Amino acid sequence: MLRDMFRLRGVTKSWGALLAVDVDLELARGRTTVLLGPSGCGKSTLLRLLMGLLAPDAGEVTFDGGPLTLLARRRIGYVIQEGGLFPHLTAAENVSLPARGSPRTATDARIAALGELVQLPRSLLSRYPLQLSGGQRQRVSLMRALMLDPEALLLDEPFGALDPIIRAELQQDLGRIAKQLGKTIVMVTHDLGDAAALADEVILLRDGRVVQRGPLTALVREPADPFVTHFIEAQRAPLRRLEA
Amino acid sequence: MRRALAAALLALLFAAAGCHSARPLAVGSKKFTESVLLGELATRLIADGGVAVRHEAQLGGTRVLWDALLAGRIDVYPEYTGTLCQELLHSACDRATLERALAERHLVMTPSLGFADGYALAARSEVAARLHLARISDLAAHPELRLGFSEEFMARGDGWPALRARYRLPHKDVRGMDHDLAWRGLDAGTLDVIDAYSTDAEIGYYRPTLLTDDLGHFTEYQAVLIHRDTLLPAARAALARLFGAITASEMIAMNARAKRDKVPEARIAADFAAAHFGLAAVTAPDGVALRVWRRTVEHLTLVALSVAAAIVVGIPLGIVAARRRRLRRIILGGSGLLQTIPSLALLVFMIPLFGIGTAPALVALVVYSLLPIVRNTVAGIDGIAPPLRESAAALGLTSWERLRLVELPLAMPSILAGVQTAAVIAVGTATLGALIGAGGYGQPILTGIRLDDTRLILEGAVPAALLALLVQGLFDGVERLLVSRGLRLRPRADA
């Protein structure tokens, strides 16, 4: 078994003249990696490259040692900001979409188990996305991503649109789920709180390149670059000022 | 199930298009009263001769009838010698020349039916009295007069352009319009001079001043029948009874009965045939309810079949256009271009290809229904939010699954709106189908305009408007059925 789940070798991706991503990375199996950075740093593009939704201009992206085919994609769960739930399907229909063709009873059992895992009341399953709150939608989206019991879970700003209290709740729940399932998780965020709650390892990106990689504490204590300190301080400063 | 329905609809469509074989003889007539009366008479006599025959009444103008005869879609229709030489054959007008030219086209012209119906100019009588108008030459001194001519007269070889050149007429205010409306304009005083036929019923009751053709410009217009040289001997023998049988005053009287007294043509023709040929006068005119019901069936058939076919063709075209950037311009441009063809012109183009009746009208309606369906399908698919597209791709759905499970359901409200637009337009446009013998609500409207009969016009216009409303309502129901409830919800206030 390969130690690395994802491998990016000499991968570059540009939008016109703008370089979005230029990285060499391995992401270890069973760990939670948080891609951190300001808007436009290339972290979402990097996630799409990992999912195979974008093809790199140069280099190679592999998942479990192989190319990112349609079949490989079914072994990766994907959650985006606002959930990306289909508004014409109920929560249950959204969740079971990846498992279309499986026997009904197996699907229903799986939905019930996932509902317990993400703590979504059963009564909400028959609702349409527009009848759910933002936090509930993200829980449904997480269920859908986990439906096929994928080996990896990719999350793009999953808490981006939520208020702070619900955000904290979901952070906790996701951390618990990550520990419980032991899956390879890659999450994109610009929020230090998300990273603190979940990350085994943080990768800080700037202009498409890796600035520093390591545990969050290492980034705080031994910043590799003034930008690292600047990025971290920007989010901590308001609290500091209050304490002072 | 849905696939089977589509197949059945297609089969029906082809059946409608291919139904010309083994049909009874068809007598055609142009869309004015005298032609309809002569067509009705010819039909009765042929039927009396024991030959199966039907009357394709008020099919359209000269060109439509001529093309239909040449193409073998009809077998006989009433024509005038002057129209034949001036307009259709562009030849000399003597009988021998006409017969020779027609024979080359496998057509035969009968002897005169007994009267001539030539062109004349009719002036409003008070205007004629005030300005002392008696001859066409007198018009030259009054360039301020308002002239209104039938479209056919505006365009034909011996019509307005030649007349103006011959008499050196200086008039600027010259309008082309429907002949029946021109008579009403003359009566109302909005027109001063119009073209008239010498057997027009209106001459009898509007009492205009007929201006003498003092330079002998107009040719003779003997009423004849032309038919294909393959016409059955029994039918020919039947038609021979009409030769020399109708005098000019009898024709004016029959025209007046139809227009002024609102007697149905079938009744007038039956009376004439009873009086002159001893045919039993059997006509039981349909009640209004039965008539409207039959028109409704015809109209609904046109609308339902054409919109169904446009859906079968339009939605796949829209999907292709939405997915293939390069084909999009061609598909949207092409269906847009088709939409710009005037509906009358399109109907006439269809005649050589599909004959007369339901088939060409259906094809024309399909052509008009395409654009709203194609465009709304493209717009519906284009309008899907990028995160949803991305989710569908991330779930590992194949291209076909994405279309079926995500894109089409999300685009459905837009597609339905397109189909609804197409259906409402089709209800309106289908009324024009009557011009080429497709029946429907256009039939009473057409006849009503011709006979100046508001009641008849309403008999077509009111059900057509009601049908349009009904279609509108029907689609609200269909939307409930086909659009997911999740798309019809209002967003939560706190979401």
XYZ file of C-alpha atoms in Angstrom:
739
model
C 0.000 0.000 0.000
C 1.258 3.413 -0.980
C 1.889 5.792 1.863
C 0.639 8.750 -0.138
C -2.968 9.106 -1.212
C -2.413 12.072 -3.554
C 0.740 12.946 -5.403
C 1.295 16.118 -7.450
C 4.519 16.112 -9.485
C 5.623 19.369 -11.082
C 2.023 20.435 -11.419
C 1.280 23.871 -12.858
C -1.979 25.479 -13.836
C -2.418 28.988 -15.213
C -5.411 31.112 -16.047
C -4.142 33.052 -19.037
C -0.992 34.860 -17.882
C -1.847 34.341 -14.207
C -0.105 31.425 -12.564
C -2.642 29.753 -10.264
C -0.738 26.715 -9.027
C 2.866 25.534 -9.171
C 3.489 22.728 -6.660
C 5.189 19.421 -5.868
C 3.243 17.704 -3.088
C 2.483 14.375 -1.493
C -0.517 14.054 0.807
C -0.344 11.188 3.251
C -3.055 8.596 3.691
C -5.341 8.902 6.719
C -4.311 12.458 7.606
C -6.213 15.711 7.585
C -4.430 18.384 5.563
C -5.671 21.960 5.511
C -4.825 24.150 2.511
C -4.589 27.631 3.967
C -4.099 30.984 2.299
C -5.687 34.263 1.290
C -8.215 34.537 -1.540
C -6.672 33.938 -4.945
C -3.712 31.968 -3.583
C -4.647 28.950 -5.708
C -5.952 26.696 -2.943
C -9.336 26.020 -4.611
C -7.640 25.384 -7.943
C -5.350 22.923 -6.201
C -8.373 21.101 -4.749
C -9.995 20.881 -8.201
C -6.754 19.423 -9.570
C -6.843 16.796 -6.820
C -10.447 15.953 -7.742
C -9.649 15.753 -11.448
C -12.176 18.510 -12.212
C -9.296 20.434 -13.781
C -6.427 19.046 -15.814
C -2.957 20.467 -15.045
C -1.092 22.411 -17.761
C 2.044 20.483 -16.879
C 2.966 17.702 -14.472
C 0.927 14.816 -13.160
C -1.692 14.287 -10.459
C -2.210 10.745 -9.181
C -4.700 9.298 -6.714
C -3.662 6.073 -4.992
C -0.959 5.700 -7.636
C -3.327 5.928 -10.604
C -4.867 8.572 -12.850
C -8.028 10.481 -11.863
C -10.588 8.664 -13.978
C -14.371 8.898 -13.578
C -14.135 5.679 -11.578
C -11.402 7.082 -9.306
C -13.604 10.106 -8.662
C -16.210 7.825 -7.131
C -13.605 6.907 -4.488
C -13.329 10.568 -3.434
C -16.012 12.523 -1.629
C -16.394 16.237 -2.373
C -18.082 19.011 -0.431
C -18.193 22.603 -1.597
C -19.248 25.872 -0.034
C -23.069 26.054 0.233
C -23.081 22.288 -0.249
C -23.736 22.126 -3.991
C -26.938 20.190 -3.270
C -29.286 19.755 -6.221
C -32.371 21.861 -5.505
C -34.703 19.556 -7.454
C -33.935 16.556 -5.245
C -34.808 15.993 -1.579
C -32.025 15.568 0.955
C -32.400 11.774 0.796
C -32.379 11.801 -3.018
C -29.267 13.989 -3.036
C -27.520 11.638 -0.629
C -28.427 8.489 -2.570
C -27.500 9.926 -5.993
C -23.923 8.544 -5.943
C -25.338 5.082 -5.091
C -27.917 4.989 -7.925
C -28.450 1.415 -9.018
C -27.780 -0.102 -5.590
C -30.570 -2.013 -3.844
C -33.031 0.238 -2.070
C -32.688 -1.392 1.369
C -28.903 -1.095 1.367
C -29.147 2.568 0.386
C -31.722 3.292 3.074
C -29.604 1.629 5.743
C -26.568 3.586 4.626
C -28.520 6.868 4.737
C -29.724 6.093 8.258
C -26.172 5.340 9.428
C -24.771 8.497 7.836
C -27.603 10.560 9.298
C -26.538 9.420 12.735
C -22.886 10.085 11.979
C -23.461 13.703 10.930
C -26.330 14.126 13.448
C -29.019 15.112 10.990
C -32.581 14.499 12.267
C -34.276 11.827 10.163
C -37.327 14.063 9.559
C -35.215 16.481 7.516
C -34.335 13.867 4.915
C -37.553 14.335 2.987
C -37.019 18.106 2.691
C -35.690 19.960 -0.325
C -32.455 21.954 0.055
C -34.376 25.236 0.055
C -36.242 24.023 3.145
C -33.018 23.418 5.090
C -30.743 25.845 6.959
C -27.166 26.411 5.828
C -25.720 24.121 8.509
C -28.232 21.376 7.737
C -27.364 21.624 4.060
C -23.667 21.127 4.830
C -24.487 18.046 6.902
C -26.504 16.609 3.996
C -23.681 17.460 1.627
C -21.247 15.636 3.890
C -23.555 12.590 3.915
C -23.615 12.626 0.112
C -19.818 12.828 -0.010
C -19.552 9.852 2.341
C -22.262 7.776 0.643
C -19.895 5.489 -1.265
C -17.527 5.237 1.731
C -14.739 7.011 -0.170
C -11.082 6.762 0.770
C -10.591 10.507 0.570
C -12.726 13.526 1.337
C -12.105 16.902 -0.285
C -13.767 19.974 1.225
C -13.763 23.427 -0.326
C -14.586 26.129 2.258
C -17.293 23.884 3.722
C -18.091 26.344 6.525
C -17.673 29.485 4.450
C -21.288 30.584 4.501
C -22.169 29.699 8.106
C -22.513 31.844 11.189
C -19.763 31.409 13.831
C -21.735 29.233 16.291
C -22.875 26.744 13.673
C -19.395 26.866 12.213
C -17.868 25.817 15.516
C -20.401 22.999 15.882
C -19.639 21.657 12.450
C -15.884 21.960 13.017
C -16.242 19.766 16.093
C -18.459 17.255 14.362
C -16.186 17.020 11.339
C -13.169 16.550 13.616
C -14.984 13.716 15.393
C -15.973 12.108 12.072
C -12.422 12.411 10.737
C -11.049 10.591 13.775
C -13.823 7.997 13.676
C -13.413 7.190 9.964
C -9.670 7.673 9.545
C -10.057 8.992 6.010
C -7.649 11.132 4.040
C -9.116 14.619 4.255
C -8.054 17.701 2.342
C -9.794 20.913 3.241
C -9.503 24.358 1.744
C -10.096 27.360 3.999
C -8.793 30.807 4.798
C -9.920 30.493 8.398
C -7.347 29.783 11.069
C -10.060 28.367 13.366
C -10.864 25.621 10.849
C -7.175 24.741 10.665
C -6.742 24.732 14.428
C -9.765 22.487 14.919
C -9.015 19.931 12.264
C -5.544 19.981 10.751
C -2.884 17.335 11.318
C -0.882 19.383 8.911
C -1.247 22.820 7.323
C -0.036 23.909 3.895
C 0.103 27.695 3.547
C -0.118 28.855 -0.062
C 0.643 32.190 -1.653
C 0.395 32.965 -5.375
C 0.096 29.287 -6.225
C 3.206 28.175 -4.365
C 3.753 26.492 -0.988
C 5.138 28.956 1.557
C 5.287 26.657 4.546
C 4.091 23.201 5.427
C 3.782 21.555 8.849
C 1.666 21.479 12.003
C -0.115 24.745 12.739
C 1.991 25.244 15.877
C 5.160 25.145 13.734
C 3.748 27.891 11.513
C 3.048 30.025 14.572
C 6.355 29.388 16.343
C 8.796 29.016 13.466
C 7.429 30.971 10.546
C 9.430 30.320 7.380
C 8.616 33.705 5.914
C 7.305 37.100 7.140
C 4.143 36.355 5.090
C 3.321 33.424 7.397
C 3.398 35.642 10.448
C 1.470 38.334 8.617
C -1.279 35.879 7.597
C -1.621 34.451 11.090
C -1.441 37.806 12.869
C -4.139 39.262 10.610
C -6.646 36.829 12.109
C -5.416 36.964 15.665
C -4.954 40.730 15.960
C -8.592 41.695 16.720
C -8.689 39.394 19.749
C -5.297 40.542 20.901
C -6.410 44.148 20.833
C -9.353 43.264 23.026
C -7.154 41.425 25.521
C -4.740 44.315 25.745
C -43.906 4.762 -22.414
C -42.837 8.303 -23.285
C -40.723 6.908 -26.104
C -43.675 4.957 -27.466
C -45.780 8.113 -27.421
C -43.166 10.017 -29.381
C -42.945 7.225 -31.948
C -46.721 7.189 -32.347
C -46.770 10.937 -32.876
C -44.071 10.705 -35.524
C -45.943 7.931 -37.275
C -49.079 10.060 -37.284
C -47.149 12.947 -38.728
C -45.822 10.865 -41.584
C -49.251 9.422 -42.185
C -50.635 12.940 -42.460
C -47.844 13.878 -44.881
C -48.301 10.838 -47.074
C -52.072 10.758 -47.373
C -52.334 11.922 -50.986
C -52.450 8.488 -52.526
C -55.779 6.959 -53.582
C -57.771 10.048 -52.769
C -60.983 11.262 -54.374
C -60.797 13.942 -57.067
C -60.147 17.398 -55.664
C -61.708 20.586 -56.964
C -59.859 23.710 -55.814
C -61.065 27.273 -55.542
C -59.446 30.637 -54.811
C -60.207 32.660 -51.755
C -62.968 34.803 -53.186
C -66.668 34.129 -53.316
C -67.114 33.640 -57.055
C -64.343 31.084 -57.222
C -65.771 29.224 -54.252
C -69.222 29.192 -55.904
C -67.839 27.863 -59.195
C -65.783 25.277 -57.335
C -68.855 24.198 -55.404
C -70.881 23.889 -58.622
C -68.156 21.850 -60.343
C -67.909 19.595 -57.287
C -71.661 18.977 -57.250
C -71.790 18.137 -60.939
C -68.848 15.724 -60.740
C -70.416 14.035 -57.714
C -73.689 13.819 -59.621
C -71.730 12.057 -62.382
C -70.886 9.295 -59.909
C -67.242 10.239 -59.239
C -65.904 10.612 -55.682
C -64.891 14.239 -55.263
C -64.236 16.839 -52.604
C -63.966 20.609 -52.663
C -60.773 22.258 -51.360
C -62.467 25.611 -50.894
C -60.672 29.005 -50.703
C -57.178 27.563 -50.868
C -55.437 30.854 -51.565
C -54.466 33.071 -54.488
C -53.868 32.217 -58.159
C -50.313 30.999 -57.617
C -51.314 28.549 -54.904
C -54.045 26.990 -57.050
C -51.858 26.852 -60.168
C -48.981 25.181 -58.335
C -51.347 22.744 -56.680
C -52.847 21.811 -60.073
C -49.403 21.392 -61.667
C -48.291 19.228 -58.758
C -51.424 17.083 -59.051
C -52.654 18.019 -55.563
C -55.921 19.213 -57.075
C -57.513 18.133 -60.354
C -59.749 21.050 -61.380
C -60.168 24.709 -60.485
C -61.971 27.754 -61.900
C -59.731 30.256 -63.677
C -60.026 33.244 -66.022
C -58.487 33.432 -69.493
C -56.936 36.835 -68.822
C -55.217 35.533 -65.709
C -53.900 32.545 -67.633
C -52.203 34.577 -70.374
C -51.172 37.637 -68.372
C -50.176 36.075 -65.144
C -49.452 32.370 -65.474
C -48.333 31.653 -69.047
C -47.123 35.101 -70.142
C -48.436 34.397 -73.615
C -50.832 35.874 -76.153
C -54.433 35.706 -74.999
C -56.158 33.949 -77.923
C -57.703 30.607 -77.191
C -55.470 28.563 -79.531
C -52.265 29.895 -77.900
C -53.601 29.237 -74.416
C -54.679 25.700 -75.232
C -51.305 24.905 -76.759
C -49.379 26.313 -73.784
C -51.591 24.440 -71.335
C -51.250 21.173 -73.282
C -47.474 21.363 -72.823
C -48.164 21.244 -69.078
C -50.685 18.407 -69.456
C -53.544 20.748 -68.664
C -56.856 21.322 -70.429
C -58.983 24.476 -70.543
C -62.748 24.125 -70.884
C -64.937 26.411 -73.012
C -66.270 29.540 -71.270
C -68.743 28.937 -68.465
C -70.861 31.700 -70.027
C -69.634 34.965 -68.521
C -66.560 37.139 -68.289
C -65.234 38.642 -65.076
C -62.783 41.326 -66.079
C -60.962 43.953 -64.112
C -62.487 47.386 -63.822
C -61.745 50.445 -61.742
C -64.518 51.527 -59.384
C -64.652 55.094 -58.012
C -66.654 56.271 -55.009
C -69.771 57.693 -56.658
C -69.802 61.080 -54.877
C -66.117 61.574 -55.719
C -66.792 60.620 -59.327
C -69.681 63.089 -59.501
C -67.709 65.919 -57.919
C -64.625 65.446 -60.114
C -66.527 64.344 -63.242
C -64.780 60.983 -63.455
C -66.106 58.645 -66.159
C -63.054 57.163 -67.813
C -59.775 55.843 -66.411
C -58.025 58.661 -68.320
C -59.875 61.174 -66.131
C -57.880 60.004 -63.103
C -54.666 61.540 -64.471
C -55.858 65.053 -63.592
C -56.417 64.150 -59.899
C -53.165 62.898 -58.343
C -54.519 63.453 -54.815
C -56.976 60.545 -55.057
C -56.412 57.621 -52.691
C -56.167 54.282 -54.487
C -56.472 50.822 -52.929
C -55.846 47.687 -54.964
C -55.877 43.982 -54.219
C -52.411 42.532 -53.669
C -52.813 40.492 -56.795
C -53.667 43.568 -58.878
C -50.635 45.422 -57.480
C -48.306 42.715 -58.691
C -49.696 41.103 -61.820
C -48.547 41.786 -65.383
C -51.656 43.655 -66.476
C -52.246 45.174 -63.043
C -51.385 48.528 -61.514
C -47.820 49.003 -62.870
C -48.942 48.444 -66.481
C -52.137 50.436 -65.990
C -50.212 53.368 -64.532
C -47.763 53.343 -67.441
C -50.531 53.055 -70.015
C -52.641 55.902 -68.633
C -49.703 57.916 -67.200
C -51.314 58.016 -63.765
C -49.452 60.218 -61.221
C -50.913 58.858 -57.962
C -48.692 58.431 -54.938
C -51.199 57.227 -52.340
C -51.622 53.663 -53.608
C -52.127 50.865 -51.126
C -52.251 47.101 -51.551
C -54.915 45.364 -49.490
C -57.405 42.541 -49.350
C -60.076 42.976 -52.016
C -62.987 42.687 -49.597
C -61.412 45.234 -47.271
C -60.901 47.567 -50.253
C -64.646 47.546 -50.903
C -65.269 48.421 -47.285
C -62.680 51.207 -47.510
C -64.436 52.613 -50.573
C -67.764 52.486 -48.786
C -66.354 54.157 -45.679
C -64.695 56.910 -47.703
C -61.103 56.056 -46.775
C -60.415 55.108 -50.421
C -61.486 56.871 -53.611
C -60.702 54.317 -56.319
C -60.273 50.554 -56.141
C -59.969 47.680 -58.564
C -63.124 45.645 -59.025
C -64.265 42.549 -60.819
C -67.116 43.083 -63.216
C -69.204 40.459 -61.428
C -68.494 41.723 -57.895
C -71.621 41.601 -55.798
C -70.590 44.905 -54.205
C -71.225 46.733 -57.487
C -74.881 45.984 -56.850
C -75.095 47.524 -53.397
C -72.220 50.005 -52.948
C -73.162 51.486 -56.377
C -69.735 52.868 -57.323
C -69.017 54.563 -60.635
C -67.257 52.095 -62.940
C -64.618 53.896 -64.981
C -64.469 53.040 -68.688
C -61.282 51.372 -69.864
C -61.046 53.950 -72.696
C -57.585 52.825 -73.878
C -58.587 49.147 -73.917
C -55.945 48.126 -71.374
C -57.624 45.169 -69.677
C -57.868 41.856 -71.462
C -60.873 39.605 -71.476
C -61.421 37.379 -68.474
C -63.680 34.548 -69.603
C -64.489 32.195 -66.745
C -63.278 28.654 -67.515
C -62.257 25.544 -65.657
C -58.794 24.122 -66.070
C -58.089 20.522 -65.283
C -55.381 17.941 -65.746
C -55.459 16.004 -69.031
C -55.717 12.781 -67.041
C -59.123 13.769 -65.643
C -61.617 10.875 -65.776
C -64.041 10.979 -68.763
C -66.994 10.758 -66.387
C -65.800 13.878 -64.590
C -65.212 15.678 -67.883
C -68.714 14.835 -69.036
C -70.083 16.167 -65.767
C -68.178 19.439 -66.113
C -69.422 19.872 -69.690
C -72.845 20.674 -68.287
C -71.424 23.944 -66.936
C -70.189 25.203 -70.321
C -72.068 28.382 -71.251
C -74.462 27.756 -68.391
C -73.974 30.878 -66.251
C -74.720 34.420 -67.444
C -72.993 37.472 -65.986
C -76.148 38.641 -64.240
C -76.712 35.192 -62.747
C -73.157 35.260 -61.431
C -73.605 38.744 -59.894
C -76.835 37.533 -58.293
C -75.152 34.481 -56.826
C -72.231 36.596 -55.534
C -74.688 39.028 -53.969
C -76.639 36.236 -52.295
C -73.448 34.955 -50.716
C -72.112 38.313 -49.597
C -75.142 40.410 -48.804
C -77.612 37.740 -47.722
C -74.988 35.527 -46.046
C -76.346 32.404 -47.705
C -73.720 29.619 -47.591
C -72.073 28.944 -50.960
C -73.093 25.302 -50.776
C -76.739 26.352 -50.564
C -76.450 28.804 -53.485
C -74.652 26.267 -55.662
C -77.242 23.643 -54.745
C -80.090 25.971 -55.696
C -78.432 26.829 -59.007
C -77.767 23.163 -59.784
C -81.354 22.290 -58.908
C -82.763 25.033 -61.124
C -80.506 24.477 -64.152
C -79.432 20.852 -64.047
C -82.270 19.267 -62.078
C -79.982 18.082 -59.260
C -81.744 17.243 -56.035
C -80.991 20.075 -53.645
C -79.636 18.192 -50.669
C -77.753 20.359 -48.256
C -78.183 20.185 -44.570
C -76.044 23.020 -43.299
C -74.223 22.112 -40.105
C -75.250 23.760 -36.853
C -72.843 26.212 -35.264
C -71.930 23.794 -32.481
C -71.024 21.001 -34.872
C -69.067 23.406 -37.066
C -67.080 24.835 -34.152
C -66.448 21.327 -32.839
C -65.048 20.199 -36.186
C -62.846 23.289 -36.452
C -61.662 22.674 -32.906
C -60.616 19.119 -33.733
C -58.784 20.320 -36.846
C -57.116 23.158 -34.984
C -56.100 21.057 -31.995
C -54.682 18.406 -34.310
C -52.533 21.010 -36.036
C -51.298 22.521 -32.771
C -50.774 19.270 -30.856
C -48.962 17.417 -33.634
C -46.751 20.338 -34.582
C -45.767 21.201 -31.013
C -45.135 17.510 -30.243
C -42.874 17.208 -33.273
C -41.120 20.472 -32.363
C -40.458 19.085 -28.865
C -39.029 15.861 -30.290
C -36.709 17.844 -32.565
C -36.164 21.012 -30.523
C -35.079 19.697 -27.118
C -32.275 17.474 -28.501
C -31.148 20.367 -30.714
C -31.123 22.627 -27.664
C -29.064 20.100 -25.680
C -26.527 19.810 -28.485
C -26.361 23.599 -28.782
C -25.848 23.982 -25.026
C -22.999 21.464 -24.960
C -21.191 22.125 -28.219
C -20.040 25.709 -28.506
C -19.365 25.428 -32.190
C -22.752 23.980 -33.134
C -24.580 26.456 -30.942
C -24.272 29.369 -33.349
C -25.405 27.243 -36.284
C -28.411 25.800 -34.452
C -29.584 29.038 -32.835
C -28.899 31.023 -36.003
C -30.698 28.483 -38.157
C -33.821 28.260 -36.042
C -33.833 32.046 -35.686
C -33.618 32.451 -39.440
C -36.538 30.072 -39.988
C -38.575 32.182 -37.577
C -38.087 35.291 -39.716
C -39.715 33.812 -42.818
C -43.161 35.435 -43.045
C -45.737 32.797 -42.207
C -47.722 33.266 -45.411
C -44.605 32.868 -47.545
C -43.577 29.757 -45.628
C -47.008 28.193 -46.121
C -46.808 28.793 -49.871
C -43.250 27.382 -50.053
C -44.537 24.198 -48.448
C -47.109 23.507 -51.170
C -44.768 22.106 -53.848
C -43.039 19.988 -51.192
C -45.975 18.711 -49.171
C -49.081 19.482 -51.207
C -52.049 21.268 -49.730
C -53.970 20.611 -46.554
C -52.738 19.467 -43.173
C -49.214 18.269 -44.032
C -47.669 21.565 -45.225
C -49.391 23.490 -42.429
C -47.941 21.049 -39.883
C -44.447 21.400 -41.268
C -44.708 25.190 -41.235
C -45.975 25.159 -37.646
C -43.142 22.871 -36.550
C -40.681 25.317 -38.097
C -42.212 28.178 -36.084
C -42.338 26.207 -32.853
C -38.649 25.270 -32.971
C -36.996 28.524 -31.936
C -38.693 29.077 -28.559
C -38.104 25.447 -27.584
C -34.469 25.326 -28.717
C -33.635 28.697 -27.204
C -35.241 27.953 -23.851
C -33.562 24.550 -23.649
C -30.183 26.211 -24.196
C -30.987 28.984 -21.708
C -32.194 26.459 -19.129
C -29.018 24.386 -19.321
C -26.772 27.462 -19.490
C -28.466 28.879 -16.424
C -27.440 26.016 -14.141
C -25.165 27.393 -11.415
C -21.476 26.427 -11.801
C -21.272 24.860 -8.290
C -24.080 22.466 -9.277
C -22.273 21.499 -12.477
C -19.155 20.935 -10.470
C -21.020 18.810 -7.929
C -22.435 16.642 -10.707
C -18.955 16.146 -12.145
C -17.471 15.497 -8.696
C -20.060 12.800 -8.008
C -18.608 10.842 -10.924
C -21.809 10.987 -12.996
C -21.365 10.153 -16.663
C -22.278 12.720 -19.280
C -25.642 11.024 -19.938
C -26.400 10.747 -16.195
C -25.557 14.407 -15.678
C -28.006 15.300 -18.448
C -30.799 13.040 -17.237
C -30.478 13.427 -13.464
C -29.274 16.993 -13.107
C -29.306 19.225 -16.164
C -32.718 18.433 -17.676
C -34.617 18.515 -14.356
C -32.988 21.831 -13.477
C -33.648 23.251 -16.956
C -37.231 21.955 -16.998
C -38.974 25.193 -15.950
C -37.245 27.061 -18.772
C -37.902 24.292 -21.324
C -41.583 24.184 -20.369
C -41.839 27.946 -20.742
C -40.423 27.546 -24.246
C -42.908 24.831 -25.144
C -45.697 26.980 -23.754
C -44.646 29.937 -25.899
C -44.438 27.658 -28.920
C -47.916 26.264 -28.260
C -49.528 29.670 -27.823
C -47.870 30.931 -31.013
C -48.984 27.768 -32.811
C -52.611 28.328 -31.788
C -52.440 31.733 -33.461
C -50.395 30.771 -36.499
C -52.512 27.686 -37.186
C -55.369 29.997 -38.175
C -53.329 30.789 -41.302
C -53.386 27.103 -42.162
C -56.886 27.619 -43.562
C -55.272 29.477 -46.478
C -53.838 26.208 -47.740
C -56.756 23.986 -46.889
C -55.717 22.791 -43.434
C -59.023 23.853 -41.859
C -59.110 24.954 -38.242
C -60.354 28.208 -36.759
C -58.849 30.123 -39.678
C -61.565 28.757 -41.960
C -64.472 30.788 -40.519
C -62.181 33.825 -40.099
C -61.196 33.656 -43.761
C -64.758 33.158 -44.910
C -65.919 35.889 -42.555
C -63.477 38.427 -43.982
C -64.494 37.449 -47.504
C -68.207 37.759 -46.791
C -67.896 40.755 -44.469
C -69.589 38.627 -41.828
C -68.492 39.593 -38.316
C -70.419 36.702 -36.784
C -68.350 34.213 -38.824
C -65.066 35.951 -37.975
C -65.944 35.714 -34.290
C -66.836 32.055 -34.743
C -63.148 31.491 -35.480
C -61.495 34.241 -33.458
C -63.244 33.649 -30.135
C -62.511 29.897 -29.907
C -58.914 30.588 -31.020
C -58.462 33.097 -28.198
C -60.092 30.706 -25.718
C -57.843 27.905 -26.888
C -54.763 30.096 -26.360
C -55.921 30.771 -22.794
C -56.610 27.089 -22.257
C -53.119 26.172 -23.446
C -51.706 28.754 -21.058
C -53.647 27.193 -18.176
C -52.801 23.663 -19.225
C -49.099 24.388 -18.905
C -49.447 25.544 -15.316
C -50.745 22.042 -14.632
C -47.992 20.408 -16.660
C -45.416 22.407 -14.715
C -46.739 20.992 -11.441
C -46.313 17.543 -12.953
C -42.867 17.859 -14.538
C -41.001 20.382 -12.403
C -39.669 19.170 -9.068
C -41.373 20.715 -6.035
C -37.907 21.605 -4.786
C -37.581 24.122 -7.640
C -40.955 25.725 -6.985
C -40.256 26.510 -3.292
C -39.439 29.922 -1.921
C -36.067 30.039 -0.139
C -36.116 30.013 3.651
C -35.775 33.428 5.215
C -32.912 32.288 7.466
C -31.023 30.306 4.839
